[in-house]
Coordinates of C-alpha atoms in Angstrom, one line a residue:
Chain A
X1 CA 23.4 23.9 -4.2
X2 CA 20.8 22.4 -1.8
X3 CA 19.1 25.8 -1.4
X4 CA 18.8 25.9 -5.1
X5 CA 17.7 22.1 -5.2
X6 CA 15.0 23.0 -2.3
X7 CA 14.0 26.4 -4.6
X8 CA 13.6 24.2 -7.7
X9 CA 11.4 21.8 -5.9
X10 CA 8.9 24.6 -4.5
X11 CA 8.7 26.1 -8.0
X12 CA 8.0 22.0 -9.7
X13 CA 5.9 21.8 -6.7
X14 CA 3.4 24.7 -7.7
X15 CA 3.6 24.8 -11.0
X16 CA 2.4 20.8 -11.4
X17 CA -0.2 21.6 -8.9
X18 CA -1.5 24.5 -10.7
X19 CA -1.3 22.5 -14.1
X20 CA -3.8 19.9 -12.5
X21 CA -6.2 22.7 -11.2
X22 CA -6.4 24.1 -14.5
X23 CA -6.7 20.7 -16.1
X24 CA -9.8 19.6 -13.2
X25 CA -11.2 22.8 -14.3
X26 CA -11.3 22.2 -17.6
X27 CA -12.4 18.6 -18.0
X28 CA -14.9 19.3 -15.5
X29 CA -16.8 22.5 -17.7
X30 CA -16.2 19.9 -21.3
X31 CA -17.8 17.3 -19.7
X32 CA -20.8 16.0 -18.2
X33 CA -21.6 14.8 -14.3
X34 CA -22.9 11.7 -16.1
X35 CA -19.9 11.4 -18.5
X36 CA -17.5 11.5 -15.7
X37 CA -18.9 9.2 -13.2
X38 CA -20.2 6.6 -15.5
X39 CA -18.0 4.3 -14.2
X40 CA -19.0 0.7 -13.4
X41 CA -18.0 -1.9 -11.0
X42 CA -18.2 -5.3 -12.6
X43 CA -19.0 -4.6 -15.9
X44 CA -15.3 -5.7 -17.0
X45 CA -15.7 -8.5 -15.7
X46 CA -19.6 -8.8 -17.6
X47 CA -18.0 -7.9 -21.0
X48 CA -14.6 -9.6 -21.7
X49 CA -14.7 -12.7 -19.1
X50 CA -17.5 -14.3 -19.1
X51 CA -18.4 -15.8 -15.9
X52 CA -19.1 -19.4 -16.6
X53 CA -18.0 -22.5 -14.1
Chain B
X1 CA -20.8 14.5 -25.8
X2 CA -19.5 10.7 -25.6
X3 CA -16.2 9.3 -24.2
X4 CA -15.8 7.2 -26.9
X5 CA -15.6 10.3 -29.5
X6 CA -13.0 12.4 -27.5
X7 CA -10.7 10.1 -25.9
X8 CA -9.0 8.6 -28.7
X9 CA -8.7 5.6 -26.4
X10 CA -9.4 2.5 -28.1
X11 CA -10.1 -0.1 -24.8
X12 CA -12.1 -0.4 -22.0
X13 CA -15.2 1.9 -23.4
X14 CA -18.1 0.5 -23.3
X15 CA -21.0 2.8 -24.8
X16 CA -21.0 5.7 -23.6
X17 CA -19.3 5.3 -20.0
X18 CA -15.5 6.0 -19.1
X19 CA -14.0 3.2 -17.0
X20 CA -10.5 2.9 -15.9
X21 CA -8.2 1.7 -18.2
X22 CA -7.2 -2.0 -18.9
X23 CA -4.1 -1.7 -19.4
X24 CA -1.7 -3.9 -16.7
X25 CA 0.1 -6.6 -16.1
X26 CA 1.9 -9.2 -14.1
X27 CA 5.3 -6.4 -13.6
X28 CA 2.7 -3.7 -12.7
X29 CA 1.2 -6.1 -10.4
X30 CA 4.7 -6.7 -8.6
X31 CA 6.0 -3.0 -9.0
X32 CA 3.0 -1.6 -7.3
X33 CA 3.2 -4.6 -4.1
X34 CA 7.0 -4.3 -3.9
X35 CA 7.3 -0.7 -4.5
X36 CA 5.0 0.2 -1.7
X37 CA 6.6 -2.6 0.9
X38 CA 10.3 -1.9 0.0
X39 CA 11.0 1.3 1.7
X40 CA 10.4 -0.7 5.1
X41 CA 13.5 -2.7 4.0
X42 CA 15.6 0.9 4.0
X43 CA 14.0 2.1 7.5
X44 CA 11.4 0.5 9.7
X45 CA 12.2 -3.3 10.3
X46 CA 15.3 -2.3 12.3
X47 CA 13.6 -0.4 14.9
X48 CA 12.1 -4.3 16.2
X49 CA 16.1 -4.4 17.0
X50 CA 15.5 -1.6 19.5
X51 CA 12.5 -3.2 20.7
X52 CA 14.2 -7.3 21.0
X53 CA 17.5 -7.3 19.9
X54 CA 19.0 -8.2 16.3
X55 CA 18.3 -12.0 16.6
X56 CA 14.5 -10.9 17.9
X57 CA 14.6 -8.8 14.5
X58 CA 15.2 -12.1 12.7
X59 CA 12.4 -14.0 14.6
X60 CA 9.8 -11.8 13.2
X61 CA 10.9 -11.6 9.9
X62 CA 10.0 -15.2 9.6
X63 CA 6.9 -14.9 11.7
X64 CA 5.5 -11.8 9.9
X65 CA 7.0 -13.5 7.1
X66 CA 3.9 -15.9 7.5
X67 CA 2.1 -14.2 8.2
X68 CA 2.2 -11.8 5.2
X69 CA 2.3 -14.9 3.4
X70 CA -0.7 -16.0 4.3
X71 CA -2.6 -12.2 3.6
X72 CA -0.7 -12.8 0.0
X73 CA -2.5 -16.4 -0.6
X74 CA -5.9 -15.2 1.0
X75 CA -6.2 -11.9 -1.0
X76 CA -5.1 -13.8 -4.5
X77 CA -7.6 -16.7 -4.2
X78 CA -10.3 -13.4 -3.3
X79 CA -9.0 -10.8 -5.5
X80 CA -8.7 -13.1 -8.3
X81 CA -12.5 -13.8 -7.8
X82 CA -13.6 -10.4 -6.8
X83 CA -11.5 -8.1 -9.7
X84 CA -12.5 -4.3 -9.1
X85 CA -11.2 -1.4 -8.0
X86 CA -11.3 -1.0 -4.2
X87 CA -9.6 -4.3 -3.4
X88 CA -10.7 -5.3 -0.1
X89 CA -13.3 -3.3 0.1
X90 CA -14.8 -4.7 -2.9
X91 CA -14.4 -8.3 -1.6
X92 CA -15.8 -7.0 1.9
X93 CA -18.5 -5.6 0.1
X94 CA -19.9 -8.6 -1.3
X95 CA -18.3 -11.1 1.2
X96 CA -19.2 -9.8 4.7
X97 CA -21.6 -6.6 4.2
X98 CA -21.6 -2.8 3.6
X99 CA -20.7 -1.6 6.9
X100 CA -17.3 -3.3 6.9
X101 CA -16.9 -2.7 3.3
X102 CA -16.7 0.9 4.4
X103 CA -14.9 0.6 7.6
X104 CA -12.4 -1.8 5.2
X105 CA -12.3 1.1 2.6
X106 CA -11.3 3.2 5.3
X107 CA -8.4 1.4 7.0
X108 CA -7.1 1.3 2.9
X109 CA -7.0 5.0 2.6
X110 CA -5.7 5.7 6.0
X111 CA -2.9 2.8 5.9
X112 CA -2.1 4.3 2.0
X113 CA -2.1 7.9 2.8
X114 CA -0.3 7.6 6.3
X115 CA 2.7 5.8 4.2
X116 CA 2.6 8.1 1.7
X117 CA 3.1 11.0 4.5
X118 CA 5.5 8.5 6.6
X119 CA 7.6 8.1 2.8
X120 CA 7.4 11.8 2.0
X121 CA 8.9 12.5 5.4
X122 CA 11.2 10.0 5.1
X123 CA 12.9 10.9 1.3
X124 CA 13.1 14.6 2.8
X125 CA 15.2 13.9 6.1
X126 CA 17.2 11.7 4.2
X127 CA 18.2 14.3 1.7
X128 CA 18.5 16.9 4.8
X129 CA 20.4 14.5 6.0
X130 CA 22.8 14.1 3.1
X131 CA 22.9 17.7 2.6
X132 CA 23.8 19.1 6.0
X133 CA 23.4 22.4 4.8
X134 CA 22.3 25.2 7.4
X135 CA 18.5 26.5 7.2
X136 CA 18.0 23.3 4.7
X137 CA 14.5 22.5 5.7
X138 CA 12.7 19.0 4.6
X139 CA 9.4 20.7 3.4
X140 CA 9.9 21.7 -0.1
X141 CA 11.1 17.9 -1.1
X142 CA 8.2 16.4 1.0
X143 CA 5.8 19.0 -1.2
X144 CA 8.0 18.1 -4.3
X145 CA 7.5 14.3 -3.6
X146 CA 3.8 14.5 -3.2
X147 CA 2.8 16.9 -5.9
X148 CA 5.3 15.8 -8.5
X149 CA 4.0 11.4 -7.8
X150 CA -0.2 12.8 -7.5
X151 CA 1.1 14.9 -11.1
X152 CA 2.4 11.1 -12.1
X153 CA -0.8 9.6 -10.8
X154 CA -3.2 12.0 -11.9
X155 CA -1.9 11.4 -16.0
X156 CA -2.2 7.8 -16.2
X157 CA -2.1 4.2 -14.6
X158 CA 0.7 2.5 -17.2
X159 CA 3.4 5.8 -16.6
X160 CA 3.1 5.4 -12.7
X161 CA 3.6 1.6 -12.7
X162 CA 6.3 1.9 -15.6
X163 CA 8.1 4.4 -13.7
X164 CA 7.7 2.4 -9.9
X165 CA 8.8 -0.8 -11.6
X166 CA 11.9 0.8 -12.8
X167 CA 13.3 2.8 -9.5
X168 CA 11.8 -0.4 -7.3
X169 CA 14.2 -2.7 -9.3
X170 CA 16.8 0.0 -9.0
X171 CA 16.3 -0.1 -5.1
X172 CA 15.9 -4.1 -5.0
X173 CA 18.8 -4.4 -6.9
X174 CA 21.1 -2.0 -4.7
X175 CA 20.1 -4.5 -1.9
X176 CA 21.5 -7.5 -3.9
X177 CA 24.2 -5.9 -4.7
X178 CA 25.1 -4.6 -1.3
X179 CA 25.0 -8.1 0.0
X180 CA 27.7 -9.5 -2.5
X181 CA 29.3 -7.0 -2.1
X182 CA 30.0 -8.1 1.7
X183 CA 31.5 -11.5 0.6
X184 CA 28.4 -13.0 2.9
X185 CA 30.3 -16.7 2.7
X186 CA 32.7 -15.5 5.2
X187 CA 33.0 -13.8 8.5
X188 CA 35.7 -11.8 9.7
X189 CA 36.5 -9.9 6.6
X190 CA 33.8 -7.2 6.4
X191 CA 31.0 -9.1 8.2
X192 CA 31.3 -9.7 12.0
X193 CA 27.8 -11.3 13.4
X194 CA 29.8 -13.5 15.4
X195 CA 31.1 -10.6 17.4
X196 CA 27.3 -8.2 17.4
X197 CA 25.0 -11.3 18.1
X198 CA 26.4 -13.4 21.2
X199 CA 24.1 -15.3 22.9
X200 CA 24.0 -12.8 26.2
X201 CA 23.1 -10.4 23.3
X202 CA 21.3 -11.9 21.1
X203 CA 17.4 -11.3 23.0
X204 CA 18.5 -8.6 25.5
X205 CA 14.5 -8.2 27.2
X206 CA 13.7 -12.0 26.7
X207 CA 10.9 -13.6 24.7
X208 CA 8.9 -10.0 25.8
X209 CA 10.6 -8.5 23.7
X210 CA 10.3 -10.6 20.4
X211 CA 6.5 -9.9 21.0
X212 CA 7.3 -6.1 21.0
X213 CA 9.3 -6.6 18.0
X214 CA 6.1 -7.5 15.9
X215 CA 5.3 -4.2 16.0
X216 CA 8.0 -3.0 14.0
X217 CA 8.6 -6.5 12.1
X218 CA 5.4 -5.4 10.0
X219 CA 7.6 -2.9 8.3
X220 CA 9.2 -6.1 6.2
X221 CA 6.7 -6.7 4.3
X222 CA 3.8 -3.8 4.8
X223 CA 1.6 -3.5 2.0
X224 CA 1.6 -6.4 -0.7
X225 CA -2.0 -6.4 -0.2
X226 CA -1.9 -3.3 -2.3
X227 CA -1.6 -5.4 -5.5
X228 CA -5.7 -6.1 -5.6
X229 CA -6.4 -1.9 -6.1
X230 CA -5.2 -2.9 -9.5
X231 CA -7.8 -5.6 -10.2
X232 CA -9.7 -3.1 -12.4
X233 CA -6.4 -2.3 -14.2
X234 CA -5.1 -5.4 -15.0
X235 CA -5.5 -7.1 -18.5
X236 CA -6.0 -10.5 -16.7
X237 CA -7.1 -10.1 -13.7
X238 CA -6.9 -14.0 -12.8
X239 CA -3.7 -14.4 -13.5
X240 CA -1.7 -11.4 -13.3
X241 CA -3.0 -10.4 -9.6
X242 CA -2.2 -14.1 -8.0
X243 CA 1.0 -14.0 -10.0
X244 CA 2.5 -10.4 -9.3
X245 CA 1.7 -10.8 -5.4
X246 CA 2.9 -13.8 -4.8
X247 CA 6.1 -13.1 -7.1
X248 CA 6.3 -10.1 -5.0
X249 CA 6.0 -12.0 -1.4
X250 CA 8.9 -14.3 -2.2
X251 CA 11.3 -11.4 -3.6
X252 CA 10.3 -9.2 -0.3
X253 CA 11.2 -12.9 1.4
X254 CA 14.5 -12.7 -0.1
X255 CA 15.2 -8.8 0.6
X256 CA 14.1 -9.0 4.2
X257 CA 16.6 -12.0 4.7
X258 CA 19.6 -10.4 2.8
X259 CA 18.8 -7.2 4.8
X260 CA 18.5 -8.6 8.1
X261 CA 22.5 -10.8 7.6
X262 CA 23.8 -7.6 6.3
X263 CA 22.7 -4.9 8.8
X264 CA 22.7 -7.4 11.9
X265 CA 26.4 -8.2 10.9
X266 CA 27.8 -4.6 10.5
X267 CA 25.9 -2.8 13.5
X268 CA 25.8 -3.3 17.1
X269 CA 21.5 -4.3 17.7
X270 CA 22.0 -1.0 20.0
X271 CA 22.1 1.5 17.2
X272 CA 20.4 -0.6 14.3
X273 CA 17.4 -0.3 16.7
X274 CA 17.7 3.7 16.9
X275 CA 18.9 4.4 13.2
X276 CA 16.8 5.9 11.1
X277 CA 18.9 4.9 7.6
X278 CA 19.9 0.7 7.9
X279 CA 20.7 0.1 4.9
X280 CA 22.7 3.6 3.6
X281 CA 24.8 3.4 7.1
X282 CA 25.3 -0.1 6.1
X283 CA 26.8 1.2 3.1
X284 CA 28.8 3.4 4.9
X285 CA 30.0 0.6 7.4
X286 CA 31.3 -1.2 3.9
X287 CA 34.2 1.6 3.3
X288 CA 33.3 2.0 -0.1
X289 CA 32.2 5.9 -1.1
X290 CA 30.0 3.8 -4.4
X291 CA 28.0 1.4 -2.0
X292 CA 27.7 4.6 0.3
X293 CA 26.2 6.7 -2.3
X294 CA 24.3 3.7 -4.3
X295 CA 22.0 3.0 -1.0
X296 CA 21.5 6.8 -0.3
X297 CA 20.2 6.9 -4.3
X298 CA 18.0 4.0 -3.2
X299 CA 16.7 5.2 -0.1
X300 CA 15.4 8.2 -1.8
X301 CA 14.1 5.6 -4.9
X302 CA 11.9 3.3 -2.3
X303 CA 10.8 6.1 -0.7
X304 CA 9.2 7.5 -4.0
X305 CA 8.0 4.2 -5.6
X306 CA 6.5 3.5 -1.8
X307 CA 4.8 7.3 -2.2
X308 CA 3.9 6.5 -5.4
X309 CA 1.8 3.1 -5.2
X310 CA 0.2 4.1 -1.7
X311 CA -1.1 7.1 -3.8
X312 CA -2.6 4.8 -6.3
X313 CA -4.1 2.8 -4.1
X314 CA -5.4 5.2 -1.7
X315 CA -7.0 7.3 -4.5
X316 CA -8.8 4.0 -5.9
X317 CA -9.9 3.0 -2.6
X318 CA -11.8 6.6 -2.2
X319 CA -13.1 6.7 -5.6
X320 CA -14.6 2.9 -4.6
X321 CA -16.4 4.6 -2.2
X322 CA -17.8 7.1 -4.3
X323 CA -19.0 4.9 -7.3
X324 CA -21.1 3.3 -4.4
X325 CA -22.2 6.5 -3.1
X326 CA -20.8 5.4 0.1
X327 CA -19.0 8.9 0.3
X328 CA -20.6 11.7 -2.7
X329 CA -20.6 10.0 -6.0
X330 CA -18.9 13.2 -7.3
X331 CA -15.2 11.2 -6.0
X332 CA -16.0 8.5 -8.7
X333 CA -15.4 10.5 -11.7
X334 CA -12.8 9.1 -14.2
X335 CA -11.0 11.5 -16.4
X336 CA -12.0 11.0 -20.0
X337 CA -8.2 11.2 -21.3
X338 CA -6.2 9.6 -18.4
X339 CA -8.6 7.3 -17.8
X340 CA -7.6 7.6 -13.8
X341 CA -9.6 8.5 -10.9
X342 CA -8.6 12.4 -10.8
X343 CA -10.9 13.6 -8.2
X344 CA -10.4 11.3 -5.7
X345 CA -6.1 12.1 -6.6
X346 CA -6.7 15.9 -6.2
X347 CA -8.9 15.5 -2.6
X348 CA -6.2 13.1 -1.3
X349 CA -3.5 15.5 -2.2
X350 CA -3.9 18.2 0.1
X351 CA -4.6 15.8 2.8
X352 CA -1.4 13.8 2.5
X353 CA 0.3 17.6 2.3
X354 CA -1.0 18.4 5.6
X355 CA -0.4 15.5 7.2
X356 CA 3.4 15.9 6.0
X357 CA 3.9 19.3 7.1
X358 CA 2.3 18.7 10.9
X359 CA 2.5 15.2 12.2
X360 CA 5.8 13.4 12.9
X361 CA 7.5 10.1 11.4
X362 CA 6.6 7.8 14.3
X363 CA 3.1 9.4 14.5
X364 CA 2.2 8.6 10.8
X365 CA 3.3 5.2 10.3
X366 CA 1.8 4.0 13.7
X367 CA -1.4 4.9 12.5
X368 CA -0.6 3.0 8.9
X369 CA 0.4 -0.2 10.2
X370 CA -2.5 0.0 13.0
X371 CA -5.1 0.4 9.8
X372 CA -3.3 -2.4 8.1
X373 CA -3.3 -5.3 11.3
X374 CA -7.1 -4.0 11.1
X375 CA -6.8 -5.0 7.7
X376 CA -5.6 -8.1 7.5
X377 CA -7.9 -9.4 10.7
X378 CA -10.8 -8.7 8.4
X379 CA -9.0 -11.1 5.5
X380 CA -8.7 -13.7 8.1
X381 CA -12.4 -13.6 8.5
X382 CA -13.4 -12.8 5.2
X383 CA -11.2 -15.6 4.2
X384 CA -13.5 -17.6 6.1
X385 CA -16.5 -16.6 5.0
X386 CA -15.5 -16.6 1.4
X387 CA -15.1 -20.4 1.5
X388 CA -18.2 -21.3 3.5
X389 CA -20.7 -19.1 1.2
X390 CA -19.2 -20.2 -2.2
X391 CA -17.8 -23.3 -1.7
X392 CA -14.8 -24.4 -4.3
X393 CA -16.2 -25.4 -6.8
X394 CA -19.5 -23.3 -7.0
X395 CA -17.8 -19.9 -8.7
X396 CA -14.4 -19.9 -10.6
X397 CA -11.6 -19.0 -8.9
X398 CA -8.2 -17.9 -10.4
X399 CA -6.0 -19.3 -7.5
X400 CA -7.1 -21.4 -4.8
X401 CA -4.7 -21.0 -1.8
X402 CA -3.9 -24.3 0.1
X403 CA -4.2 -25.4 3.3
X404 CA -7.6 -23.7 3.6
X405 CA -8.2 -22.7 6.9
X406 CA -4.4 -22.8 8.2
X407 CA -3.5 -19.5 6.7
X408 CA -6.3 -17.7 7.8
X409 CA -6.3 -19.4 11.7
X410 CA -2.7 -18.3 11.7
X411 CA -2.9 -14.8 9.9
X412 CA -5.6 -13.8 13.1
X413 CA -3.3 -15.2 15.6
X414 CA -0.5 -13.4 14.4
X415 CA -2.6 -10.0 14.0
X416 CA -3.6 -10.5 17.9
X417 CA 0.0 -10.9 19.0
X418 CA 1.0 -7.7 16.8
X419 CA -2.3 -5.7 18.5
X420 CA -0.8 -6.9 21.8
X421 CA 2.7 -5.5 20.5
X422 CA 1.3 -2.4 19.1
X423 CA -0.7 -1.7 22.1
X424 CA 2.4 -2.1 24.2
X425 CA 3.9 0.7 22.5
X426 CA 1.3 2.8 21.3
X427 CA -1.6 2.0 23.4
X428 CA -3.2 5.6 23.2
X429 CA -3.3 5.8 19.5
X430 CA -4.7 2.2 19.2
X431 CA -7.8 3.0 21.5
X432 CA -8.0 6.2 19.6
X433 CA -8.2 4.7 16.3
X434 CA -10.4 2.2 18.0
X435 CA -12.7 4.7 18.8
X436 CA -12.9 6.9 15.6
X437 CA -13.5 3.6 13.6
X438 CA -16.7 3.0 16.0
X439 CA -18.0 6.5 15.5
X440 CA -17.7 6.4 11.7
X441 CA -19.4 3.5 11.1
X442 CA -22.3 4.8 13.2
X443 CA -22.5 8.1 11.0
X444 CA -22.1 5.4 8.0
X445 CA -25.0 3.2 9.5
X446 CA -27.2 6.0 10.6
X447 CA -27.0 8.5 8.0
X448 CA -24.7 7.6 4.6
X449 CA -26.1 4.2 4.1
X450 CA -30.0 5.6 2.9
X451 CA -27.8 7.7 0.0
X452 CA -26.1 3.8 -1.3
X453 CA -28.1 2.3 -4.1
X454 CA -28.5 -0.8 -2.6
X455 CA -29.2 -3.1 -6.1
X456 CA -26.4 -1.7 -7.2
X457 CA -23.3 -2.3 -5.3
X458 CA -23.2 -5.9 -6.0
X459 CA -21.9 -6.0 -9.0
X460 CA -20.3 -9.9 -9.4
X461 CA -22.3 -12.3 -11.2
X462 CA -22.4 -15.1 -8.4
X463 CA -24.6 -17.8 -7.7
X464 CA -26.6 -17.1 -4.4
X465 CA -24.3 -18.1 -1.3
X466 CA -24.9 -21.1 0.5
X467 CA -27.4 -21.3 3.4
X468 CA -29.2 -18.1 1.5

């Protein structure tokens, strides 16, 4: 049974990791450079909570 | 192409950028501190026993008790001021300068990661261990554990702290009920501390050896500071970080305690020092096949939510560094669906796998809990310099820790006592961690720093600091 357990846990292993790869792949040819790392520090903090003392 | 139009998402856009999603609260806050820390309650702690003997174990569960306490006061009043991604390198970042901002960013990913190997390692042997079949190897549930949690990761922020707070309360509560089960109000019956700790037993190498024992003691409570990675993910950042880490000190408080009576009770200090399962041969100790198998399930459970948070901090910590272009801004891309940092999940992942496969259990967390003391000598100074630049009063705080500047004076002195103890043991790695830290930072001063746009990477909206 642990053989099997330790087979089932290669095959989750690769086929997850393969499912990501694809999935990088893909958002990374829909999307833009800019689109993608547009991210902001700070600017949460700008929009919804007002810094005020 | 905008973010807005594809992801379907309905918070945290703003125009056309793609942030991380707002989406946590005060549980997330504890799952992901707790989660990470409680596997040191299951293996870890009791290997101070080996070092000072069971009642040394005790003596620096207290001490690193404070002194954990004091990193969890420090990093709320900071974190709840400074709420981004990054944690402690964000607050070093504007608090201190760039150079320790990266060198903080650092110890983050290499404390995160090096857990996240020692875990993976750990959840494998264990099963191994259970299984005691022939040619049963640990690798394939070590790849399992790591691909399968970076899968987790990789689709979403609210999933992976959904799914830690629900095995970490599984595990915390096989803990509590371990103890009960016991009958803890009497001695003789199951419990014997009486009989294990006698005072010619009780501190075997002297007072030396409760200084050794900090070494290991860190495993108690080793890594609530992760609960400030989240401050970008958190719906109220002012509230729910203070309250999930400081909820999450005092249940670890509580854990640590029950452990320590329980273990120290049933196992002579001799092998509580060398085993590598406290808690599950505790179990076994009880006579009782359910309690047995209830702490092997939550071994394997702390092990996973501990994997699981130290891979969502690490990857926030990296992708930090990349939306600063301290490392190649390509790291800081979001993924417009998941709204997580993918790249930075995907680069770490192969990383922690090789780390897994070729370096050993002591090897892995020595280097994590030698990047985390670095850690949390840096929050004593940071501390420090937090209060003399801004002054309460002069920006708003969401917690102001008391006692100001007790904790900090006694989280340093504690972190020099645990360097002594660390160096005791594992000198060599120490100096060599010593040294690669010194190297980087020159290639960071030398040759990253001229790609960071310097405007930029101050993002907070404070008043100038004092003396400026």
């Amino acid at each position: 049974m642990w053989m099997g357990l330790s087979y089932v846990c290669w095959g989750i292993s690769v086929v997850l990791a393969a499912w990501m790869l694809y999935d990088w792949f893909k958002v990374d040819t829909t999307y833009s450079e800019a689109v993608l790392t547009s991210s902001r520090e700070g600017e949460l903090e700008a929009v919804s909570e007002k810094h005020r003392i | 192409m905008t973010a807005a139009v594809d992801t379907g998402q309905t918070t945290t856009i703003h125009g056309d950028r793609v942030s991380l999603l707002r989406v946590l609260g005060p549980a997330h806050v504890w799952a992901l501190g707790v989660g990470i820390v409680l596997v040191g309650e299951f293996t870890g702690w009791n290997f101070s026993a080996d070092k000072g003997g069971a009642l040394a174990a005790l003596i620096v569960c207290w001490i690193v008790g404070l002194l954990y306490t004091s990193v969890a006061m420090i990093d709320s009043e900071v974190t709840s001021t400074v709420a981004a991604a990054g944690g402690q390198y964000a607050q070093a970042k504007h608090i201190v300068g760039p150079l320790m901002a990266f060198n903080v960013a650092l110890f983050l990913v290499f404390a995160y990661t090096m857990l996240e190997v020692s875990d993976a390692i750990l959840l494998g042997d264990t099963i191994v261990a259970k299984a005691g079949a022939e040619g049963l190897t640990h690798n394939s549930f070590i790849a399992a554990t790591i691909v399968v949690l970076a899968w987790l990761n990789y689709r979403g922020v609210l999933m992976t702290l959904n799914v830690n707070f629900v095995i970490t309360a599984i595990a915390y509560i096989s803990i509590v009920i371990l103890f009960f089960s016991v009958s803890p109000w009497t001695q003789g019956a199951v419990l014997k501390l009486n009989e294990l700790v006698t005072p010619g037993n009780a501190l075997p190498y002297g007072w030396i050896g409760v200084i050794a024992a900090f070494q290991f003691g860190i495993w108690y409570y080793l890594g609530i500071e992760g609960t400030t990675q989240a401050a970008e993910e958190v719906r109220s950042p002012a509230r729910s970080l203070p309250y999930g880490t400081m909820a999450g000190m005092i249940t670890l408080l509580i854990a640590a305690a029950m452990t320590w009576y329980v273990c120290a009770s049933l196992m002579p200090w001799e092998y509580l020092g060398i085993t590598y399962y406290p808690l599950w041969d505790a179990g076994k100790l009880t006579g009782s096949p359910l309690l047995e198998e209830l702490l092997f399930v939550a071994t394997l459970l702390a092990a996973l939510a501990s994997a699981n948070g130290c891979i969502n901090d690490a990857a926030r910590a990296w992708f930090s560094l990349g939306r600063d272009r301290y490392l190649p801004s390509w790291f800081s891309a979001v993924h417009p669906r998941y709204r997580t940092p993918y790249r930075s999940i995907l680069f770490l992942l192969p990383i922690a796998l090789a780390f897994a496969f070729i370096a050993d259990l002591n090897q892995a967390i020595t280097f994590s809990i030698l990047s985390g003391v670095l850690q949390y000598t840096f929050m004593s100074i940071n501390i420090m310099m937090f209060r003399r630049k801004w002054p309460l009063g002069t920006i708003r705080r969401g917690y102001t820790h008391p006692f100001h500047p007790l904790p900090a004076i006694v989280l340093f002195c504690l972190c020099m006592v645990t360097f002594f103890a660390i160096f005791l043991g594992f000198g060599s790695q120490l100096i060599a961690m010593t040294v690669f830290y010194f190297l980087i930072s020159l290639w960071f001063h030398f040759y990253r720093y001229k790609f960071v746009r310097r405007g930029d990477q101050f993002s907070m909206p404070w008043p100038k600091p004092q003396g400026y």
